[in-house]
PDB file of C-alpha atoms in Angstrom:
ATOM      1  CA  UNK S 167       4.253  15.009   1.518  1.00 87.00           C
ATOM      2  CA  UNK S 168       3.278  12.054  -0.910  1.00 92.00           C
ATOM      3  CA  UNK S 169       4.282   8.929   0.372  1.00 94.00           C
ATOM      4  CA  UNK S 170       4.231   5.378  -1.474  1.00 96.00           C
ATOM      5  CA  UNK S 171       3.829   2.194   0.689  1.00 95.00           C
ATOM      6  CA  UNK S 172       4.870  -1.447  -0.174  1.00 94.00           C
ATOM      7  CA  UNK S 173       3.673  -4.031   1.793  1.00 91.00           C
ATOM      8  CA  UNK S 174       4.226  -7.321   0.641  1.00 90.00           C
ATOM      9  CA  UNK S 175       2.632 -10.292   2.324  1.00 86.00           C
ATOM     10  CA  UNK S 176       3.638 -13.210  -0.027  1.00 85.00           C
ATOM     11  CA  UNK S 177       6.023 -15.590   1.221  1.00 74.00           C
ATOM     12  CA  UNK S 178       9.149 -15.120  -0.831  1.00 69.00           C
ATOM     13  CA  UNK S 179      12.877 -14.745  -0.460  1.00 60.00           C
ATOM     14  CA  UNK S 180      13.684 -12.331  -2.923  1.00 63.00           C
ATOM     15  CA  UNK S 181      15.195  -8.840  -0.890  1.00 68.00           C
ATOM     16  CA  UNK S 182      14.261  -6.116  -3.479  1.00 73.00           C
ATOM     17  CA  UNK S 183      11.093  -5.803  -4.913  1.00 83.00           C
ATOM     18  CA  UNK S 184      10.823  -4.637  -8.461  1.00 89.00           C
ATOM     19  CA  UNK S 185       7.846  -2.451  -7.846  1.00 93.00           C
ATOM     20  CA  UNK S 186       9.762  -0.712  -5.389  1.00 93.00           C
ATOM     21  CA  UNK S 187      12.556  -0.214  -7.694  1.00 93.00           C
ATOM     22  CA  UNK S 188      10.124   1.116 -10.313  1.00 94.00           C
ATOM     23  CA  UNK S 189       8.742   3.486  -8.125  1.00 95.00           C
ATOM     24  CA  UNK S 190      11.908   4.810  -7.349  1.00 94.00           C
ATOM     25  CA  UNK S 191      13.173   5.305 -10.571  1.00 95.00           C
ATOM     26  CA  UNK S 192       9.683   7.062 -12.005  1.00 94.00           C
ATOM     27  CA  UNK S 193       9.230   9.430  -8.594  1.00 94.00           C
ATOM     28  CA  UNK S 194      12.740   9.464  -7.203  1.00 94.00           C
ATOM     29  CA  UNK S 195      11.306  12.754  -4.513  1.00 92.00           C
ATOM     30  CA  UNK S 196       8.980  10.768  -3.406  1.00 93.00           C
ATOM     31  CA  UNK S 197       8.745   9.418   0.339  1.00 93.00           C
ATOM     32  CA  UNK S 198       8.957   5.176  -0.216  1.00 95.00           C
ATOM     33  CA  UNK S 199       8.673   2.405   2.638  1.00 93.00           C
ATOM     34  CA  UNK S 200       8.675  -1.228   1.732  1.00 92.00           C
ATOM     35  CA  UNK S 201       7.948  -3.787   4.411  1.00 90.00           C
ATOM     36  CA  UNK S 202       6.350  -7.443   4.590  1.00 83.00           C
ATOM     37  CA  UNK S 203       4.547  -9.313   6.694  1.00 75.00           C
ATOM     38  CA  UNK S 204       7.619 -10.122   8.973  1.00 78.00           C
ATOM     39  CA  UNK S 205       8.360  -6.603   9.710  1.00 82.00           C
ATOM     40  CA  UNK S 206       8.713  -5.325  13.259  1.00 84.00           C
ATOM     41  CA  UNK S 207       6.577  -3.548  15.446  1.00 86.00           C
ATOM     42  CA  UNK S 208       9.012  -0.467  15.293  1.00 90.00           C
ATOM     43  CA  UNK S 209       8.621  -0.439  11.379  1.00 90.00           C
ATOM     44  CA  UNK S 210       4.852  -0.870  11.308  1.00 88.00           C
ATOM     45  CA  UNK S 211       4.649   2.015  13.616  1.00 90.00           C
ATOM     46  CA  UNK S 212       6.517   3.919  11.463  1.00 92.00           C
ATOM     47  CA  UNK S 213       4.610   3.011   8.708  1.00 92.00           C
ATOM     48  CA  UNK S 214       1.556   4.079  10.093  1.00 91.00           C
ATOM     49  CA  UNK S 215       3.084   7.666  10.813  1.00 92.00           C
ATOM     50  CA  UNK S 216       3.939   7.957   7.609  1.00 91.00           C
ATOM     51  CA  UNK S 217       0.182   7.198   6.352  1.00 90.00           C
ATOM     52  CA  UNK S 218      -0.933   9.533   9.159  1.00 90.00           C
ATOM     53  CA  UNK S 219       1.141  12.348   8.203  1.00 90.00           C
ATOM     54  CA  UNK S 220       0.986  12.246   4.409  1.00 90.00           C
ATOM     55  CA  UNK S 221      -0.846  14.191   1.848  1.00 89.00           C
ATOM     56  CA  UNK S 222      -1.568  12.103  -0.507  1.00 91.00           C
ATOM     57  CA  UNK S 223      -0.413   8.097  -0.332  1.00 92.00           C
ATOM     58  CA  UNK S 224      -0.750   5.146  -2.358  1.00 95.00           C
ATOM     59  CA  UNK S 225      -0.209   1.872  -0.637  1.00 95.00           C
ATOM     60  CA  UNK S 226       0.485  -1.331  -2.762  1.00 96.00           C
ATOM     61  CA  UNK S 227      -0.371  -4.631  -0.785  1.00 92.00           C
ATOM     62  CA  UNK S 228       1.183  -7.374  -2.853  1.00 91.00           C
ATOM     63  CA  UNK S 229      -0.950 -10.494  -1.379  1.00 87.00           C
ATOM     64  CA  UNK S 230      -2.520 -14.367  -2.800  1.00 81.00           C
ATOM     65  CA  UNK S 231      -4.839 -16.797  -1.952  1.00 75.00           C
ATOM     66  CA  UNK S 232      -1.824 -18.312   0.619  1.00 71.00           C
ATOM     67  CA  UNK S 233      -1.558 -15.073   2.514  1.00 71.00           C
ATOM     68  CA  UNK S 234      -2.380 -15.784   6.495  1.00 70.00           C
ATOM     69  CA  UNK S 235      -2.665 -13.854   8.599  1.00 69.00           C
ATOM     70  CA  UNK S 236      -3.379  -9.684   8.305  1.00 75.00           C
ATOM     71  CA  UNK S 237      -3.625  -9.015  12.554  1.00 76.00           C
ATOM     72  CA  UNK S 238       0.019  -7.498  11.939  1.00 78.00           C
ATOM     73  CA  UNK S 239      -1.639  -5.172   9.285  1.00 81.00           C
ATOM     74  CA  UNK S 240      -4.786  -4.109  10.983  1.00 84.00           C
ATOM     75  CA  UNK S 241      -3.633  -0.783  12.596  1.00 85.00           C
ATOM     76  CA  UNK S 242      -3.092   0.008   8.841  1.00 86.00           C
ATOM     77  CA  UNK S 243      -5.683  -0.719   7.398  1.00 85.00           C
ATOM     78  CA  UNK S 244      -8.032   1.209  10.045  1.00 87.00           C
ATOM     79  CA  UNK S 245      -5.704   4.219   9.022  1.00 87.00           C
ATOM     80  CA  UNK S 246      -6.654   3.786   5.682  1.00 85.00           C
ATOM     81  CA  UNK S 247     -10.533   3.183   6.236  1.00 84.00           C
ATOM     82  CA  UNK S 248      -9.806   6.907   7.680  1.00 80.00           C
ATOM     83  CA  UNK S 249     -12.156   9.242   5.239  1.00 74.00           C
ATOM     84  CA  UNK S 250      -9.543  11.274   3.623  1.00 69.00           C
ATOM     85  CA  UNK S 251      -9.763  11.600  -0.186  1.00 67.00           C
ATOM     86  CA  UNK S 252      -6.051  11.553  -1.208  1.00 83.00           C
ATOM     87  CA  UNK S 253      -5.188   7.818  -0.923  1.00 89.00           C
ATOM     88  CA  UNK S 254      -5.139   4.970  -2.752  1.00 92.00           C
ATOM     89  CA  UNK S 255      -4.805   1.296  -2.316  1.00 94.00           C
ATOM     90  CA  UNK S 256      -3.932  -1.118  -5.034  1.00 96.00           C
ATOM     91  CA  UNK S 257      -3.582  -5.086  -4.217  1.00 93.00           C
ATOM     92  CA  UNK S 258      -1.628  -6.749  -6.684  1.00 92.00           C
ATOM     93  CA  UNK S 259      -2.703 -10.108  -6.445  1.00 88.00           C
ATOM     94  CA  UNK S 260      -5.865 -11.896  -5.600  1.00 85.00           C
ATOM     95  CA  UNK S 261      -6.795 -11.571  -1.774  1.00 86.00           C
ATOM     96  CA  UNK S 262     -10.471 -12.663  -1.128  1.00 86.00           C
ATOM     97  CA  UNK S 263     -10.502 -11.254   2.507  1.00 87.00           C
ATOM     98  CA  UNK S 264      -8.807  -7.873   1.605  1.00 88.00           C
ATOM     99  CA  UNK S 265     -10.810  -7.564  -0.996  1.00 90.00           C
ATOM    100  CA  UNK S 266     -14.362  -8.174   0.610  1.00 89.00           C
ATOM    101  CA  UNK S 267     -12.820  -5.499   3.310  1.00 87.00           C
ATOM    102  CA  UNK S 268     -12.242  -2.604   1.020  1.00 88.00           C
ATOM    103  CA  UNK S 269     -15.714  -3.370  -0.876  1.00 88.00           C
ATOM    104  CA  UNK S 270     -17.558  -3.099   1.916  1.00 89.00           C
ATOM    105  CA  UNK S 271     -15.781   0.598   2.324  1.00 86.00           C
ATOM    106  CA  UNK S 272     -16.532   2.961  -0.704  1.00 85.00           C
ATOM    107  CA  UNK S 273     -14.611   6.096   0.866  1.00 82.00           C
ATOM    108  CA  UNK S 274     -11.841   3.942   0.438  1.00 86.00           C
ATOM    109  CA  UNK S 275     -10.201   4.501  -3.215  1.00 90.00           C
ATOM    110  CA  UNK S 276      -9.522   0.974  -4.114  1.00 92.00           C
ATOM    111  CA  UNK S 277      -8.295  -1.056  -7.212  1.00 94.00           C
ATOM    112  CA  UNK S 278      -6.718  -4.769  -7.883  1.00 94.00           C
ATOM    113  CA  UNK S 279      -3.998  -4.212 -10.491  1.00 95.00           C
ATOM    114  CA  UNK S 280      -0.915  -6.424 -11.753  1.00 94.00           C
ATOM    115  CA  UNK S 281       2.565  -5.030 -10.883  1.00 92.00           C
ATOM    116  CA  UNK S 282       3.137  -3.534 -14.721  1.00 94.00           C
ATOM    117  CA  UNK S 283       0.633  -1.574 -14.034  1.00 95.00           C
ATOM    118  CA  UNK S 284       1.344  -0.151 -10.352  1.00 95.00           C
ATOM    119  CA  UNK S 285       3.743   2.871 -11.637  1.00 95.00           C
ATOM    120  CA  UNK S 286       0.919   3.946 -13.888  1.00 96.00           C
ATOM    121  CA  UNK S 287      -1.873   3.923 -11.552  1.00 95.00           C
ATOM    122  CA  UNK S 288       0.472   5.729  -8.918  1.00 95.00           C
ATOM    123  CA  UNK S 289       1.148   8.499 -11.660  1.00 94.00           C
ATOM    124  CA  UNK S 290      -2.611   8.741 -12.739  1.00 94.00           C
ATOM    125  CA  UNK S 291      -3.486   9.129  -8.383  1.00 92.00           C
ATOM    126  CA  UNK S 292      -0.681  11.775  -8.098  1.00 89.00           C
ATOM    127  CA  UNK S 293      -1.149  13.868 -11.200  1.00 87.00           C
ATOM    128  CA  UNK S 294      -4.872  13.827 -11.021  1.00 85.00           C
ATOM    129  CA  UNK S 295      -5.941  13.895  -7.518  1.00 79.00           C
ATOM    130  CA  UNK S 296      -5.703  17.244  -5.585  1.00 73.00           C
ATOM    131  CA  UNK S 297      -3.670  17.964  -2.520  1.00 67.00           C
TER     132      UNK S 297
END
């Protein structure tokens, strides 16, 4: 299963994200969850299943400077510190803290991109890294 995981932890109102949207429309079979930093318990958990049980996922934290908080994120991020070779993170955005926490952890496949170039990156990961 290839999964792709949103998780957007910038304060803002807007209900779809167009990442998302592009993702859908580029890899319509493939498994998408979007959440943000108010999501419940229930859909974390779910979440983390879904990074658990996937063979290959890409998770996209959209995050700035004002982000608080990441003690609602933790339990996914120590699933993705998890040495398996078929994931990839991409923060779009500039996150200091986030960013410090995946240097200091090269088995984690890591990269800071802008959101034109999320659909690319998530193509490149799926075409060229093997299941």
């Amino acid at each position: 299963m290839q999964v792709f995981l949103y998780i957007n932890l910038v304060e803002e109102t807007a209900y779809q994200q167009p990442v998302v949207v592009q993702v859908r429309q580029a890899f319509p079979a493939l498994g998408i969850l979007d959440m943000d930093a108010r999501s419940d318990e229930l859909l974390q958990h779910y979440a983390l299943r879904l990074l658990q049980e996937a063979e290959q996922a890409v998770v996209c934290i959209k995050a700035d400077d004002a982000t608080g908080q990441l003690n609602n994120l933790m339990p996914l991020l120590e699933e993705l510190f998890q040495e398996r070779l078929q994931r990839l993170v991409l923060l779009q955005g500039q996150h200091p803290r986030l960013q410090r926490i995946f240097a200091a952890r090269p088995q984690v496949l890591f990269k800071v991109v802008e959101e034109e170039q999320v659909v690319e990156e998530l193509k490149d990961f799926l075409i060229n890294t093997p299941v």
